[in-house]
CSV table of C-alpha atoms and ligand atoms in Angstrom, one decimal:
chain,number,residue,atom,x,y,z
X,1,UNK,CA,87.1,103.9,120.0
X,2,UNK,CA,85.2,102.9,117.0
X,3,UNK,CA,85.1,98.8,116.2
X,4,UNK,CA,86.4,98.0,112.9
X,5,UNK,CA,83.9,96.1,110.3
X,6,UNK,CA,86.2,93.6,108.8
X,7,UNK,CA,85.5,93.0,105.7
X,8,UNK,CA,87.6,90.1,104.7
X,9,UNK,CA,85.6,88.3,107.4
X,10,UNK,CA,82.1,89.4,106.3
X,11,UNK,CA,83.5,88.5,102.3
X,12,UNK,CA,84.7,85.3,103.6
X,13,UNK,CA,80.9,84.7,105.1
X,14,UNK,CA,79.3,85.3,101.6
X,15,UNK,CA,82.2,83.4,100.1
X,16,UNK,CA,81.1,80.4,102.0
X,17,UNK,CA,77.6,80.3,101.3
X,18,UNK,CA,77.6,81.1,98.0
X,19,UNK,CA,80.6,78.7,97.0
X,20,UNK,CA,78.0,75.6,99.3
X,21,UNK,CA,75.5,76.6,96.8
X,22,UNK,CA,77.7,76.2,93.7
X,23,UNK,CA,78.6,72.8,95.2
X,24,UNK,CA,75.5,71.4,94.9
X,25,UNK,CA,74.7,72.9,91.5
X,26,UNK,CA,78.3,71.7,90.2
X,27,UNK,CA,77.2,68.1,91.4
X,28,UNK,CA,74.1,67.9,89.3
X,29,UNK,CA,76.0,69.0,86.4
X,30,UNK,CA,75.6,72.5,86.9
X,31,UNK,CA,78.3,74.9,85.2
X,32,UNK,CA,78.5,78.5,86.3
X,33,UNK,CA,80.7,81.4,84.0
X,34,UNK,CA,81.5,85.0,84.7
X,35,UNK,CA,82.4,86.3,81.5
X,36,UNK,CA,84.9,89.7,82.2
X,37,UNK,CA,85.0,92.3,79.3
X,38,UNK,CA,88.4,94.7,79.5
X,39,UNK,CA,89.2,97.2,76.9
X,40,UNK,CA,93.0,98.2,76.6
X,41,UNK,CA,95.2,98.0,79.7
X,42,UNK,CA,95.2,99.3,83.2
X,43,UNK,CA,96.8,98.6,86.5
X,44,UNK,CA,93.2,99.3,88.7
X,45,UNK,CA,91.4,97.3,86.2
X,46,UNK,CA,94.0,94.3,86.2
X,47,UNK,CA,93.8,94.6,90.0
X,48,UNK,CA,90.6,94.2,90.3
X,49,UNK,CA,90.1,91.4,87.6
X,50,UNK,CA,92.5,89.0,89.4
X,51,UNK,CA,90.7,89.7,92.6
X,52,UNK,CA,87.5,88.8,91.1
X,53,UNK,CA,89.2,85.7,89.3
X,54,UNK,CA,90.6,84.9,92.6
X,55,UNK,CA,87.4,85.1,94.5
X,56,UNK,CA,85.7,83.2,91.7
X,57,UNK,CA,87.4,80.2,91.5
X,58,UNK,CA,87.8,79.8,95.2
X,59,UNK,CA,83.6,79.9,94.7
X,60,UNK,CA,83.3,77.4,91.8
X,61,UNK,CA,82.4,79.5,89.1
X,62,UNK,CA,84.4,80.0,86.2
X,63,UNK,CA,86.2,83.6,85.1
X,64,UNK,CA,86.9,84.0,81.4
X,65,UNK,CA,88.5,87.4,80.3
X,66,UNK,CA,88.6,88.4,77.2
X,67,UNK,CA,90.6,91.7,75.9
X,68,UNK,CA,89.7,94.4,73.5
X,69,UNK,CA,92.2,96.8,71.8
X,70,UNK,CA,92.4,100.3,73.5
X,71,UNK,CA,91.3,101.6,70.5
X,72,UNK,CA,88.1,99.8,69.4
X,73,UNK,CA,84.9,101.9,68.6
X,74,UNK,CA,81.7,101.8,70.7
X,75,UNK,CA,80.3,99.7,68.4
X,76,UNK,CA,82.7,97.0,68.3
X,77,UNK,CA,82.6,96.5,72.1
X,78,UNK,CA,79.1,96.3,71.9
X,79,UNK,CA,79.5,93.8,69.6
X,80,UNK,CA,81.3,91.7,72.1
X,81,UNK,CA,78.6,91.9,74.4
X,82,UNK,CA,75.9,90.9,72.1
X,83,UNK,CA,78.7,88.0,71.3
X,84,UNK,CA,78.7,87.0,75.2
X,85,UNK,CA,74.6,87.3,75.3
X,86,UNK,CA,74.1,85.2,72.5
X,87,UNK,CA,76.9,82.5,74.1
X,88,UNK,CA,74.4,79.7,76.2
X,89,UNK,CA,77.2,78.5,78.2
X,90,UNK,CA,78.0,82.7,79.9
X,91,UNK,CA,76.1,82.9,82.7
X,92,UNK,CA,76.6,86.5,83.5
X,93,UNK,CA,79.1,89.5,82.1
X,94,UNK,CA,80.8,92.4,84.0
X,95,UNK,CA,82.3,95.1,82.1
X,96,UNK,CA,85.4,96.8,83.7
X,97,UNK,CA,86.2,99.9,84.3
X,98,UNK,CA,87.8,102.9,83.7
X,99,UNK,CA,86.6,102.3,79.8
X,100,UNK,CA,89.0,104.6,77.1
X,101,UNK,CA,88.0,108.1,77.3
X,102,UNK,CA,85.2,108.6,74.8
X,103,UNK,CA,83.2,105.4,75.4
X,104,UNK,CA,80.5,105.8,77.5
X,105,UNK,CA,80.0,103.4,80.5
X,106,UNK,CA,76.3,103.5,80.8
X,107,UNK,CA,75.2,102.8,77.0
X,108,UNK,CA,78.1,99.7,77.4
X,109,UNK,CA,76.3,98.6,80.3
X,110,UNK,CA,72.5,98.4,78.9
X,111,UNK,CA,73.4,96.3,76.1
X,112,UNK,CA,74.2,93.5,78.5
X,113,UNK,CA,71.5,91.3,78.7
X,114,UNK,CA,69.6,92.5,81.7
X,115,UNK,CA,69.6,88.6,82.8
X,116,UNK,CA,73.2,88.5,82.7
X,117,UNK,CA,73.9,91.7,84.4
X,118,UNK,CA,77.0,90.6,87.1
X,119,UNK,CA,77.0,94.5,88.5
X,120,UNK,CA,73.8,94.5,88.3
X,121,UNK,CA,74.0,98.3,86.9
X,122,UNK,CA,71.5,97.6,83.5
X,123,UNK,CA,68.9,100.2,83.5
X,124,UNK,CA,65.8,97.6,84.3
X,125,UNK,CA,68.0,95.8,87.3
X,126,UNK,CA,69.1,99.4,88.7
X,127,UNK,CA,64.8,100.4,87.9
X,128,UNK,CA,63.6,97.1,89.9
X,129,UNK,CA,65.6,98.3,92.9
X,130,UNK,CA,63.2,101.5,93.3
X,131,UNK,CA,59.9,98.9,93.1
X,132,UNK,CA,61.9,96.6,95.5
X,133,UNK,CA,62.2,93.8,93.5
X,134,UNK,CA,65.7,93.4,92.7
X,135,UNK,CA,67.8,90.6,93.1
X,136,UNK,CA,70.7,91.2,91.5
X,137,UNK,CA,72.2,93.9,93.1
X,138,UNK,CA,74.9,97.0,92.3
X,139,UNK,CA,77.5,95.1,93.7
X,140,UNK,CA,79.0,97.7,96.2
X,141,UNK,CA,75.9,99.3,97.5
X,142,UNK,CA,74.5,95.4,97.8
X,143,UNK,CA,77.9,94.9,100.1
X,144,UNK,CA,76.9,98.1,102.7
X,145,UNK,CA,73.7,97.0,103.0
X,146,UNK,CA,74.8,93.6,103.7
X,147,UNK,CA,77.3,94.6,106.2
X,148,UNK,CA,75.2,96.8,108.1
X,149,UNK,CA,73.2,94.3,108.4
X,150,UNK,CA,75.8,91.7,109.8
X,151,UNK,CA,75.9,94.6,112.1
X,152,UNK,CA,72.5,94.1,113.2
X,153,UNK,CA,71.9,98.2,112.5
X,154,UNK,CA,68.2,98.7,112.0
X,155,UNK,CA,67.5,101.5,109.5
X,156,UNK,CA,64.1,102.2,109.9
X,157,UNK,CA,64.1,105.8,110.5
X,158,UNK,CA,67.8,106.0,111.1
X,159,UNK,CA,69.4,109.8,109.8
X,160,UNK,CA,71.3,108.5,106.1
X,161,UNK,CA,74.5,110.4,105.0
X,162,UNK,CA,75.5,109.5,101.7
X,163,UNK,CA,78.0,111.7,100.5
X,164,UNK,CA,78.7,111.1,96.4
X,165,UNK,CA,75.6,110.6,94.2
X,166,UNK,CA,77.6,108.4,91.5
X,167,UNK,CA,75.1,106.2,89.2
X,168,UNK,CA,77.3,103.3,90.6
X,169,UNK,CA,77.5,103.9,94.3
X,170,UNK,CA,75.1,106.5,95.7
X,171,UNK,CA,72.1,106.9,93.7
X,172,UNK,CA,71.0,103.2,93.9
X,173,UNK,CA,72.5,103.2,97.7
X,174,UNK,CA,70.1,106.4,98.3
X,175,UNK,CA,67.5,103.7,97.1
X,176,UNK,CA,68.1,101.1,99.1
X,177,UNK,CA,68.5,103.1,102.0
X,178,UNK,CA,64.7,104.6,101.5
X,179,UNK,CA,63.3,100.9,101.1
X,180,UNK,CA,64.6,100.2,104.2
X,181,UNK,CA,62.5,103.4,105.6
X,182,UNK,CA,65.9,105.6,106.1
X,183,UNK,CA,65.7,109.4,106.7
X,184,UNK,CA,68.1,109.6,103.2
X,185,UNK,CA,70.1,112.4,102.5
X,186,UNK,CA,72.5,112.7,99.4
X,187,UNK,CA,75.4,114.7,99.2
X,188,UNK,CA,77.4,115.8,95.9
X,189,UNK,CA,80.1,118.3,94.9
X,190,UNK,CA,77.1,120.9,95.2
X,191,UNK,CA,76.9,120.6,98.6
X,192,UNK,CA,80.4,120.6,99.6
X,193,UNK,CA,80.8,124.0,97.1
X,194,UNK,CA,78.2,125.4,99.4
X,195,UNK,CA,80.3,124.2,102.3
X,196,UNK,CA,77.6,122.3,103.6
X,197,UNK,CA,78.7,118.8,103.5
X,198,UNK,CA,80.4,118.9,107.4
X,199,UNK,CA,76.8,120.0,108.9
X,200,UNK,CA,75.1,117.3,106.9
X,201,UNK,CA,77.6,114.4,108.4
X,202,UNK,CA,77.4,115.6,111.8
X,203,UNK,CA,73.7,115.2,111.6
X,204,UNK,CA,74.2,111.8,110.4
X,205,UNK,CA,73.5,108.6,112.5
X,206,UNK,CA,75.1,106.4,110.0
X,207,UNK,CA,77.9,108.3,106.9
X,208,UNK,CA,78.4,106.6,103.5
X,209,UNK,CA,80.9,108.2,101.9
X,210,UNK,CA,81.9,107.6,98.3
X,211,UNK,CA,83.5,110.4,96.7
X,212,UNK,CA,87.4,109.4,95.8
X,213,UNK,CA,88.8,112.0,97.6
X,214,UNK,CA,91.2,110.9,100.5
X,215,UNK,CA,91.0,111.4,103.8
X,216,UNK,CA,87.8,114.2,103.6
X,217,UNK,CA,85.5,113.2,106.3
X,218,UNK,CA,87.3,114.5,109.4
X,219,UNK,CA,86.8,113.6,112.9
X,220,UNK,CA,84.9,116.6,113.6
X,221,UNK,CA,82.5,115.5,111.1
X,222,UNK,CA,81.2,113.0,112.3
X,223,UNK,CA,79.0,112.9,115.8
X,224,UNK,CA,80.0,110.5,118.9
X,225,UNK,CA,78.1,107.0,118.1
X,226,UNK,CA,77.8,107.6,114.2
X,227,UNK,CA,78.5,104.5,112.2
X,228,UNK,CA,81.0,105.1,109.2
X,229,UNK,CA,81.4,103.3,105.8
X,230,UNK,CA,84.2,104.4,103.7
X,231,UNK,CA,83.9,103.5,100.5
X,232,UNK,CA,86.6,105.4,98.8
X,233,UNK,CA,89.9,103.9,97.2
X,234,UNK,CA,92.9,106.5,96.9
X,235,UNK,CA,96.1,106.1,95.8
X,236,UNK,CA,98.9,108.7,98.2
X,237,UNK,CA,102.2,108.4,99.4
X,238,UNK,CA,101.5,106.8,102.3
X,239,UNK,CA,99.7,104.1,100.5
X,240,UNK,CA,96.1,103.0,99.8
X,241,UNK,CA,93.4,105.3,102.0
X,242,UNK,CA,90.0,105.9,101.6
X,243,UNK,CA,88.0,108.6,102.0
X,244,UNK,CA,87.8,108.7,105.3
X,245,UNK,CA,90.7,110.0,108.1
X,246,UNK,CA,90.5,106.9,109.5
X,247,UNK,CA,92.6,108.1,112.5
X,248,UNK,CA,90.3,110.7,113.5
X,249,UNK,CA,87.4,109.0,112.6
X,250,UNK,CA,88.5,105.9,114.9
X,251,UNK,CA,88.3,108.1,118.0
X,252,UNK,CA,84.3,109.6,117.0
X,253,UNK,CA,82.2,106.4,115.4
X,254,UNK,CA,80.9,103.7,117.1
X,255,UNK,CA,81.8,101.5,113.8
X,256,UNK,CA,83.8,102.1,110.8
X,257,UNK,CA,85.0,100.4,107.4
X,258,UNK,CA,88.7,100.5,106.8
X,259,UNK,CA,90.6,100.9,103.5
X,260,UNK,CA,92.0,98.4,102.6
X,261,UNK,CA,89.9,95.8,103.9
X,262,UNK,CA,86.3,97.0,104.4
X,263,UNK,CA,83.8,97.6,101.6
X,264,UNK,CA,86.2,96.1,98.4
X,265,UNK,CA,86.2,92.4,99.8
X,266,UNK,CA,82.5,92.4,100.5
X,267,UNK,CA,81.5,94.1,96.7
X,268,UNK,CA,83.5,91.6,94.8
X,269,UNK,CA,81.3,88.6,96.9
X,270,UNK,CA,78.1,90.4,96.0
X,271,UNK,CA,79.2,90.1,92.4
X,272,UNK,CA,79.5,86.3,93.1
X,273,UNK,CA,76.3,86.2,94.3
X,274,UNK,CA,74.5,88.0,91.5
X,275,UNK,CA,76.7,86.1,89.2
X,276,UNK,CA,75.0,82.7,91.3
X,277,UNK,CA,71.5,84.6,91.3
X,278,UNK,CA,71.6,85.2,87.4
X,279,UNK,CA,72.3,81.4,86.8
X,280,UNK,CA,69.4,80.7,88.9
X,281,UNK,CA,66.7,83.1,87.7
X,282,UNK,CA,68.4,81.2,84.3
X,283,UNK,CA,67.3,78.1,85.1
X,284,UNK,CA,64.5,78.2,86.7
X,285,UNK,CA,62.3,74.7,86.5
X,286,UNK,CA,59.0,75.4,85.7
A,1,NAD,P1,82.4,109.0,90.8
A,1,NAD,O1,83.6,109.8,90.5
A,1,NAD,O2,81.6,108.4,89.8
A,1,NAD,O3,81.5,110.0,91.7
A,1,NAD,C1,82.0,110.8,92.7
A,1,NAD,C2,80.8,111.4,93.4
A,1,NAD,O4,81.4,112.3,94.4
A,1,NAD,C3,80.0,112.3,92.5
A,1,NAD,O5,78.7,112.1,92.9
A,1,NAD,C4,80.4,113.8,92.9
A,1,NAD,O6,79.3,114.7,92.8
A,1,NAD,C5,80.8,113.6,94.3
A,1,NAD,N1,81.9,114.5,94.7
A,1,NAD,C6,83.0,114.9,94.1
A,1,NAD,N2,83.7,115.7,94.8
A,1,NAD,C7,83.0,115.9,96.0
A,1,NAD,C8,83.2,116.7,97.1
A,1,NAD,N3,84.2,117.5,97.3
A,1,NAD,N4,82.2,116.6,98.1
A,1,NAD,C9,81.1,115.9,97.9
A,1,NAD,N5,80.9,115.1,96.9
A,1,NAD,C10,81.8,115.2,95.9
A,1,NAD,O7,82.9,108.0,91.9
A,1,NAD,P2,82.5,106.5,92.2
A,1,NAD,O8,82.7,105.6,91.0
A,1,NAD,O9,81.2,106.4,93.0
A,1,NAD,O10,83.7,106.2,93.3
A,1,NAD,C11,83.9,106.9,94.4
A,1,NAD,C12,85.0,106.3,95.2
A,1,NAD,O11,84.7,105.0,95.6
A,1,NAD,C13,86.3,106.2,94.4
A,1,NAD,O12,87.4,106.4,95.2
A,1,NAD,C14,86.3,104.7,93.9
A,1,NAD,O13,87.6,104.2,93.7
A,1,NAD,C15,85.6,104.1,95.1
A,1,NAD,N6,84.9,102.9,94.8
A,1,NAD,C16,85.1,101.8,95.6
A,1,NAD,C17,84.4,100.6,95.4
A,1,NAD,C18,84.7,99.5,96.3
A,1,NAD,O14,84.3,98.4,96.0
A,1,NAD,N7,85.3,99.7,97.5
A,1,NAD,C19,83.5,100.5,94.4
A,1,NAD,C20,83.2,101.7,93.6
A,1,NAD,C21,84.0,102.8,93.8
């Protein structure tokens, strides 16, 4: 029987140490701002948001939101982001997602200024990871490398499963996983059209999978001992599940993620810390 990484607990950790450094920079006057960009309405997005203004405030920094009309132009959300650059008191911004069909996510994303990057998904942060220099991190393949580290899981050499190659998720994770000195293998819907995806996992020492389709990584995927991170969030009948059987799965892994509960928690306290890594790279005394 697997052991289940709880990731309220491991959030909770970064929570705590972020929010002790806050503290101090809050007593010498410091003031720290997330700045959150939403255009039109959605339940995932709002969701999200008051997670992230939940987790903010409990940390000391403060969340402003502001709302654009489901039907502005590209242009005019850029607009707003230039607007938030330019403001001295926004420390960092995060742009949420989904964005109205017809705007594209990635030339949104590098207008931010690359200093105030919270998801840490601008073009130069997302470049610096491949030169290991980055230090504000995608926020939710920052959180699976943090919590296999909190499980004391050396990589170096380890087989790498990643299935889903999303800019967001699996490409930088693939990069991350290689400066750690991981054997790195990146699966997308090519390989599961050649029906190769099941050979792949069982060949895996550790599976990543982050694809948004529940319950596809069966227990006969996945080889005794294998450690599991599920990173998938889908809606069903039976409620919230990732993309993982978690069932099957339990009875195979030596460790594995849940849904709810696992990787979410831990992503929205590595946006924390970038947002606390931003204001510090910000105010760096010469
Ligand atoms: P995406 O839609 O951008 O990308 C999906 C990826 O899966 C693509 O690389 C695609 O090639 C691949 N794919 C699609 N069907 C496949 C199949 N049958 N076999 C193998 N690969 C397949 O997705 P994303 O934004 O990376 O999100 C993936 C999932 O992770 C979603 O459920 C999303 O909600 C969730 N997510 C969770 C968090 C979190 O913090 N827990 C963060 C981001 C995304």
């Amino acid at each position: 029987m697997a052991e289940i990484i709880n990731g309220k607990a491991i959030a909770s950790k970064i929570n705590e140490k972020v929010k002790s450094e806050i503290d101090k920079i809050s007593a010498s006057g410091g003031m720290i701002k997330l700045a959150s960009l939403m255009v039109g309405k959605s339940k995932s997005s709002e969701i999200y948001v008051k997670m992230q203004r939940k987790t903010a405030e409990l940390v000391g920094i403060e969340f402003v939101t502001s709302v654009l009309d489901e039907g502005v132009t590209q242009d005019e959300i850029i607009e707003a982001i230039e607007k938030l650059n330019a403001e001295e008191t926004v420390t960092a911004i995060i742009v949420q997602n989904p964005l109205p069909e017809g705007i594209r996510h990635d030339k949104i994303i590098s207008k931010i200024s690359p200093g105030k990057d919270a998801e840490g998904l601008h073009p130069y942060n997302l470049g610096k990871i491949l030169r290991r220099e980055a230090d504000i991190l995608p926020c939710t393949p920052g959180a699976i490398m943090k919590m296999l580290r909190l499980q004391n899981i050396d990589l170096y050499g380890k087989e790498v499963v990643i299935i889903g190659d999303s800019p967001i998720v699996g490409k930088p994770l693939s990069l991350m996983m290689m400066n750690e000195m991981a054997t790195t293998t990146v699966c997308n819907i090519a390989t599961s059209e050649r029906g190769d995806l099941s050979r792949h996992a069982r060949g895996a020492e550790i599976i990543v999978v982050a694809v948004g389709k529940a319950e596809m990584v069966r227990g006969d995927w996945v080889s005794p001992g294998t450690i599991v991170i599920d990173v998938g969030i889908n809606k069903t009948d039976k409620g919230i599940v990732g993309d993982v059987c978690f069932e099957e799965v339990l009875e195979k892994a030596a460790a594995l993620t849940p849904v709810p509960g696992g990787v979410g928690p831990v992503t929205v306290s590595i946006l924390m810390r970038n947002v606390l890594r931003a204001y510090k790279d910000q105010n760096v005394t010469a």
